[in-house]
PDB file of C-alpha atoms in Angstrom:
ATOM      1  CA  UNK A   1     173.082  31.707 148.345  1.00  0.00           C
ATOM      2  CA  UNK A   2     171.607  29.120 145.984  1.00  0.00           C
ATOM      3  CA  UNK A   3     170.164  26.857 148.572  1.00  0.00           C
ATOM      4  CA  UNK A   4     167.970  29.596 150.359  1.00  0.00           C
ATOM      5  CA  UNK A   5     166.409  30.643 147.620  1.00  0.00           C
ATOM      6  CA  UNK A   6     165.575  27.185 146.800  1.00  0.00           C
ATOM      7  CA  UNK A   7     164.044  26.198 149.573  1.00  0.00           C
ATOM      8  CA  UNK A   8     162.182  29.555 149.835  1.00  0.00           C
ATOM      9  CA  UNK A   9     161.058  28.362 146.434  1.00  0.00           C
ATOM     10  CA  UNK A  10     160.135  24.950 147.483  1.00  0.00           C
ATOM     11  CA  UNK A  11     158.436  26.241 150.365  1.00  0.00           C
ATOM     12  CA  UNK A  12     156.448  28.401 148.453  1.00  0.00           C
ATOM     13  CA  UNK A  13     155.352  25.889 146.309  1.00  0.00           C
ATOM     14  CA  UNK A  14     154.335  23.243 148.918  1.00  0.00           C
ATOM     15  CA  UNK A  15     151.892  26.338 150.690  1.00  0.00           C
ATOM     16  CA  UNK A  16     150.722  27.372 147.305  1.00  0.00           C
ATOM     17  CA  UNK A  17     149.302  24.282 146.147  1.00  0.00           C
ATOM     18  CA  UNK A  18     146.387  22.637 147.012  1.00  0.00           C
ATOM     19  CA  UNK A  19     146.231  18.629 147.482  1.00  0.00           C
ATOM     20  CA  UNK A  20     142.447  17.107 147.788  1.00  0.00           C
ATOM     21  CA  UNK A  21     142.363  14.035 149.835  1.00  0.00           C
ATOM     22  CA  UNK A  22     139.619  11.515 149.626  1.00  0.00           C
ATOM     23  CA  UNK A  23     139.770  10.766 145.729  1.00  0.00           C
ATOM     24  CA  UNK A  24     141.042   7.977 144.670  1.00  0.00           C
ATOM     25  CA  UNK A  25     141.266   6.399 141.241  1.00  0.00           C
ATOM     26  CA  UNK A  26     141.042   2.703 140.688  1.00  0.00           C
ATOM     27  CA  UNK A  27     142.079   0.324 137.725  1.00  0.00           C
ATOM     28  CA  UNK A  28     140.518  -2.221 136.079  1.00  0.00           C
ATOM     29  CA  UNK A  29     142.405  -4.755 133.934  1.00  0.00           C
ATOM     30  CA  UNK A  30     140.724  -7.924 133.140  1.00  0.00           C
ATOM     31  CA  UNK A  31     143.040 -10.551 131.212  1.00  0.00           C
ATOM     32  CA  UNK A  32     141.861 -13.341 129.774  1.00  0.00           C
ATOM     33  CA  UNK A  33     144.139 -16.286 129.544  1.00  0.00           C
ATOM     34  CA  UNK A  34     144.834 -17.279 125.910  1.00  0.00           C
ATOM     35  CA  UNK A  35     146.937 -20.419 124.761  1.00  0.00           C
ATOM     36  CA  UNK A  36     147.993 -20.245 121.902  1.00  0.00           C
ATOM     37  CA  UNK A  37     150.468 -22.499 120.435  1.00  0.00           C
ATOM     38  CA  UNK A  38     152.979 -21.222 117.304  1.00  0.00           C
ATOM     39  CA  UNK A  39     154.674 -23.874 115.338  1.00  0.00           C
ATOM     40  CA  UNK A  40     157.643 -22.547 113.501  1.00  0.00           C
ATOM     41  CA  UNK A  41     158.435 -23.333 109.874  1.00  0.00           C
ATOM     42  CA  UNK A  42     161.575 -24.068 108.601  1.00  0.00           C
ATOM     43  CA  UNK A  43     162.911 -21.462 106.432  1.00  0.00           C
ATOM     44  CA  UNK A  44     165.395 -21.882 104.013  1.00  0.00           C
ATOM     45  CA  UNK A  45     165.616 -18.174 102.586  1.00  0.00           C
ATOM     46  CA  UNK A  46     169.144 -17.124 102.414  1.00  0.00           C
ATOM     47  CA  UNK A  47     170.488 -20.898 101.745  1.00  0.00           C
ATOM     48  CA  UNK A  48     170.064 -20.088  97.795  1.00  0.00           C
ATOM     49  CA  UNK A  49     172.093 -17.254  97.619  1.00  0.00           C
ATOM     50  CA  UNK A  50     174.902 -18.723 100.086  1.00  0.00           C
ATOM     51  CA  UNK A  51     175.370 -21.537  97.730  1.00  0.00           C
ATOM     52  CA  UNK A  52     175.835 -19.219  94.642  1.00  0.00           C
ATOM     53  CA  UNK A  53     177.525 -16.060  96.203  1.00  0.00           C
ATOM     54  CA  UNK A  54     181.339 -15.581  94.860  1.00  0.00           C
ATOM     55  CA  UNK A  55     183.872 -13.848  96.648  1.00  0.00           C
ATOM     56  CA  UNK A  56     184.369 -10.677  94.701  1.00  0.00           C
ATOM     57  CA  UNK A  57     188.188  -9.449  94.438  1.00  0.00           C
ATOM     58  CA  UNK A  58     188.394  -6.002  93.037  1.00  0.00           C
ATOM     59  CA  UNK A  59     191.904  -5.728  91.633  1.00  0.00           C
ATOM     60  CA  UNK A  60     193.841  -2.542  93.229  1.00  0.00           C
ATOM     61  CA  UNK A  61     194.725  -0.154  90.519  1.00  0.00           C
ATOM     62  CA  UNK A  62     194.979   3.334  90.978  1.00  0.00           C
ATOM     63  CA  UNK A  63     197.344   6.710  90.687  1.00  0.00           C
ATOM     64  CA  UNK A  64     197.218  10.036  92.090  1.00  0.00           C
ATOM     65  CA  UNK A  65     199.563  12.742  92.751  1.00  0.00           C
ATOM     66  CA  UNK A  66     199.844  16.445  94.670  1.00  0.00           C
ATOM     67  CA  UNK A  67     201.426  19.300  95.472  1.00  0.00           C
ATOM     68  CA  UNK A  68     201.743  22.268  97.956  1.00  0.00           C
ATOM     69  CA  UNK A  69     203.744  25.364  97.424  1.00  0.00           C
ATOM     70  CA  UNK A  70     203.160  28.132  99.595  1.00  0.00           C
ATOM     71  CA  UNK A  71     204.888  31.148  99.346  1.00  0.00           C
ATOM     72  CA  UNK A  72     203.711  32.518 102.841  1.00  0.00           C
ATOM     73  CA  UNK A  73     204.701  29.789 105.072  1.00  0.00           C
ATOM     74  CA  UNK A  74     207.964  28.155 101.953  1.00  0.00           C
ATOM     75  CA  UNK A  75     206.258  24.785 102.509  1.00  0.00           C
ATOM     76  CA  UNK A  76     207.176  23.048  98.970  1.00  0.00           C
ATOM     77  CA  UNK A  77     206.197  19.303  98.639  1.00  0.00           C
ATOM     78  CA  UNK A  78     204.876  16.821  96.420  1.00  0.00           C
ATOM     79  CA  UNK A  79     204.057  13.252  95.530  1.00  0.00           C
ATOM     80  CA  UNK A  80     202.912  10.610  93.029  1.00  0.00           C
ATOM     81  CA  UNK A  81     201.846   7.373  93.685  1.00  0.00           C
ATOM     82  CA  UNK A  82     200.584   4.802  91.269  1.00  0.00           C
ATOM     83  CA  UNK A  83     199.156   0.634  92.179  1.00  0.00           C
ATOM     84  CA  UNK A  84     198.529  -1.502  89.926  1.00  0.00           C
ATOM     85  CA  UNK A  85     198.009  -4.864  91.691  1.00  0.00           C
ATOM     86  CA  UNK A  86     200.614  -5.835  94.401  1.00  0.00           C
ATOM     87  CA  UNK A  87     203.040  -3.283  92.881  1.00  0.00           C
ATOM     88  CA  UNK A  88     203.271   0.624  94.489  1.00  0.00           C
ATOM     89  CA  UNK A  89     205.442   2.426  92.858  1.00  0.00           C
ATOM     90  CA  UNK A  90     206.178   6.466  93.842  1.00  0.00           C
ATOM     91  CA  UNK A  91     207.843   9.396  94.886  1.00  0.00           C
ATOM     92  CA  UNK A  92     207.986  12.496  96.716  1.00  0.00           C
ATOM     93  CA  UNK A  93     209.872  15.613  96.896  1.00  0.00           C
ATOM     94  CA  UNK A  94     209.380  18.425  99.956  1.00  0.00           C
ATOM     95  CA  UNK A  95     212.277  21.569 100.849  1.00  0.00           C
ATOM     96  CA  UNK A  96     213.465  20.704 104.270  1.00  0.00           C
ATOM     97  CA  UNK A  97     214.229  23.315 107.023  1.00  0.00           C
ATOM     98  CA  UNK A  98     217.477  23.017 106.433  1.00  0.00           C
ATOM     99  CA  UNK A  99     217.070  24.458 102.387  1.00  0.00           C
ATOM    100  CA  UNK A 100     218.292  21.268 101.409  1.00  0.00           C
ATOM    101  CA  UNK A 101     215.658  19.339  98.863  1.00  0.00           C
ATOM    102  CA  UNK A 102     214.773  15.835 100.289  1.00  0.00           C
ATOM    103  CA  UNK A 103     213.085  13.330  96.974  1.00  0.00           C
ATOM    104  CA  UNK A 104     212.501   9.773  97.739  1.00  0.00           C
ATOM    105  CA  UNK A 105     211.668   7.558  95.153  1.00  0.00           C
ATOM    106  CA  UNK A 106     210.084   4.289  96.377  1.00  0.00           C
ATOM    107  CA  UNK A 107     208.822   0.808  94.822  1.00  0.00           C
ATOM    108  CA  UNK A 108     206.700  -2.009  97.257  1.00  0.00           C
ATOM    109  CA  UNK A 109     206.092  -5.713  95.605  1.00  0.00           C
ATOM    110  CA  UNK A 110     205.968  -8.832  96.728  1.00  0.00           C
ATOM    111  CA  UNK A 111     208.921  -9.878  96.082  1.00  0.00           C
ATOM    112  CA  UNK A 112     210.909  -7.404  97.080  1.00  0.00           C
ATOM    113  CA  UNK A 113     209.432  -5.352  99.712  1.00  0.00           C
ATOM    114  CA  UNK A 114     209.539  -2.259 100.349  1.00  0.00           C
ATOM    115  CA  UNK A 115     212.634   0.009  98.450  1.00  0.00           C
ATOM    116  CA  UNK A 116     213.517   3.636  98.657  1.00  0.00           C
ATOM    117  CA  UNK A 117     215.872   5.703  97.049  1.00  0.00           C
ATOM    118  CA  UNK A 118     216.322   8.557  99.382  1.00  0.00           C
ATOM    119  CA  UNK A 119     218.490  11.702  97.452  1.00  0.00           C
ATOM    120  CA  UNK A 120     219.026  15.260  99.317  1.00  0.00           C
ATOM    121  CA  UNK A 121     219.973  18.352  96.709  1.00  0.00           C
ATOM    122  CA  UNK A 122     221.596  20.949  98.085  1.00  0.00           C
ATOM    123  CA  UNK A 123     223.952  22.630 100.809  1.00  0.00           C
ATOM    124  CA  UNK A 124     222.319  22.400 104.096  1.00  0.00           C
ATOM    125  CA  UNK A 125     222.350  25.893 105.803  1.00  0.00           C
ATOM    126  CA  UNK A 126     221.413  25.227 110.007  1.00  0.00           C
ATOM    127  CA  UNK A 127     219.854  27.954 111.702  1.00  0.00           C
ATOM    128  CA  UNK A 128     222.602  28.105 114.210  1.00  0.00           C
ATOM    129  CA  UNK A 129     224.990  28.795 111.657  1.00  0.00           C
ATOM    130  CA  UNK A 130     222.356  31.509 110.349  1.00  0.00           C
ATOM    131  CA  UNK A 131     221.932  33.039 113.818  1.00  0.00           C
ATOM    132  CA  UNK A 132     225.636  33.654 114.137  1.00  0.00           C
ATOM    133  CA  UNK A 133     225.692  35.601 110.977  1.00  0.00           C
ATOM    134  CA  UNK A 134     222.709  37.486 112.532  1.00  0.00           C
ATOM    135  CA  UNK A 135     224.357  37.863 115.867  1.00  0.00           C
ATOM    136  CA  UNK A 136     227.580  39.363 114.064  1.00  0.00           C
ATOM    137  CA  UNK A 137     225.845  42.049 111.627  1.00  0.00           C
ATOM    138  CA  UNK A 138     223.960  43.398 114.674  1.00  0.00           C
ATOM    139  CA  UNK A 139     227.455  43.728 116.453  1.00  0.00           C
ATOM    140  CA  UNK A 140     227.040  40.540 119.580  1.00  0.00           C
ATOM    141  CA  UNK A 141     230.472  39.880 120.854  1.00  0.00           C
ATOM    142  CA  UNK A 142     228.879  36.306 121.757  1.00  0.00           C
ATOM    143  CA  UNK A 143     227.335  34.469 119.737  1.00  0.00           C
ATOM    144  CA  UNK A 144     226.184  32.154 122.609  1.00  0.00           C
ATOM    145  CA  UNK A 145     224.501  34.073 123.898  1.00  0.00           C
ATOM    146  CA  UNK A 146     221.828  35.338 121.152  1.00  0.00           C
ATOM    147  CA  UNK A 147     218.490  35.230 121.013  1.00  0.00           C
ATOM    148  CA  UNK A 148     217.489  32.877 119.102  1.00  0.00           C
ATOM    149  CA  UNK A 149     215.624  33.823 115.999  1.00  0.00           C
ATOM    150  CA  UNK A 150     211.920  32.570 114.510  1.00  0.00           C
ATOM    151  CA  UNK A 151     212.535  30.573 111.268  1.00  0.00           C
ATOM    152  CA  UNK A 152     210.592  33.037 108.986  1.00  0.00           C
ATOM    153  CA  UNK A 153     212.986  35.792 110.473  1.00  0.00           C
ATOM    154  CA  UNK A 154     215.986  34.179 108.796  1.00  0.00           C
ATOM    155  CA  UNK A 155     216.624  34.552 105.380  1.00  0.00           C
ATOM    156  CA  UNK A 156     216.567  31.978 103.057  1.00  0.00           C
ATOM    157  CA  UNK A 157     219.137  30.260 101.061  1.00  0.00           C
ATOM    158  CA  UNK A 158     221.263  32.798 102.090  1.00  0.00           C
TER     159      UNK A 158
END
C-alpha cells in the first residue's frame, strides 16, 4: 500500500517539475601560492606551577544518619554512620519479614578490618507457619494445599 502511493508521488513530482537544460554555472577559484614559514617558540607556561603544585589530601571526616518508617508498606529501618580518617564506625537497625528486628553494629580501621556485631530481637514468626493458622480458622482440612497468602494480608506479630 505504501509503495504505490509513493511512486505515484514520485511520479508526480518528476512530470510536475520543470528542468532547463543549457545553463550551466562555472567556478572560479584562483589561489595564489604563499610560503610562509612559522618558527615555533618554546613555551614554558605550565612548568611554574608544576614545580610548586602540592598534592592536596582532604582528610575524610564526616557523619550522617536516617530513617524510614512507613506505616503503609511496615518498612522500619535506620542507620548512622560516622568517618573520621581511616576509622568508620556505624550501625543499622531494619524489621525483617520475619517480625524479628535485625541491628548490626559495625567498625572498619586499618588495623582491624572490617567488624560487625550482628544481633536479631525477637521471635521469628514465618509466613508458612502464619498461613496454617489462616488455613485452619477458615476451616482447610489441608494445610498443603492453601493458597498462599500476600504478606500485607497476614497479620502482624501475631
Amino acid at each position: 500500500m505504501f509503495k504505490p502511493f509513493v511512486i505515484v508521488c514520485l511520479a508526480a513530482f518528476v512530470h510536475g517539475a520543470h528542468i532547463k537544460q543549457g545553463k550551466s554555472y562555472a567556478t572560479e577559484a584562483k589561489q595564489e601560492s604563499q610560503q610562509t614559514s612559522y618558527q615555533l617558540e618554546e613555551v614554558d607556561a605550565g612548568k611554574e606551577l608544576m614545580e610548586e603544585s602540592q598534592d592536596y589530601y582532604v582528610y575524610p571526616k564526616y557523619q550522617f544518619e536516617y530513617g524510614v518508617k512507613d506505616p503503609l508498606t511496615g518498612d522500619h529501618k535506620s542507620q548512622w554512620e560516622m568517618r573520621d580518617g581511616d576509622i568508620v564506625k556505624g550501625s543499622y537497625t531494619l524489621d525483617e519479614p520475619d517480625g524479628t528486628q535485625r541491628i548490626v553494629e559495625y567498625r572498619a580501621d586499618d588495623r582491624n578490618g572490617f567488624e560487625a556485631i550482628v544481633k536479631k530481637i525477637g521471635k521469628p514468626k514465618h509466613p508458612e507457619e502464619a498461613a496454617k493458622k489462616l488455613a485452619v480458622e477458615q476451616g482447610a482440612t489441608d494445610a498443603h494445599h492453601v493458597v498462599g497468602q500476600s504478606y500485607s494480608k497476614l497479620k502482624r506479630y501475631s
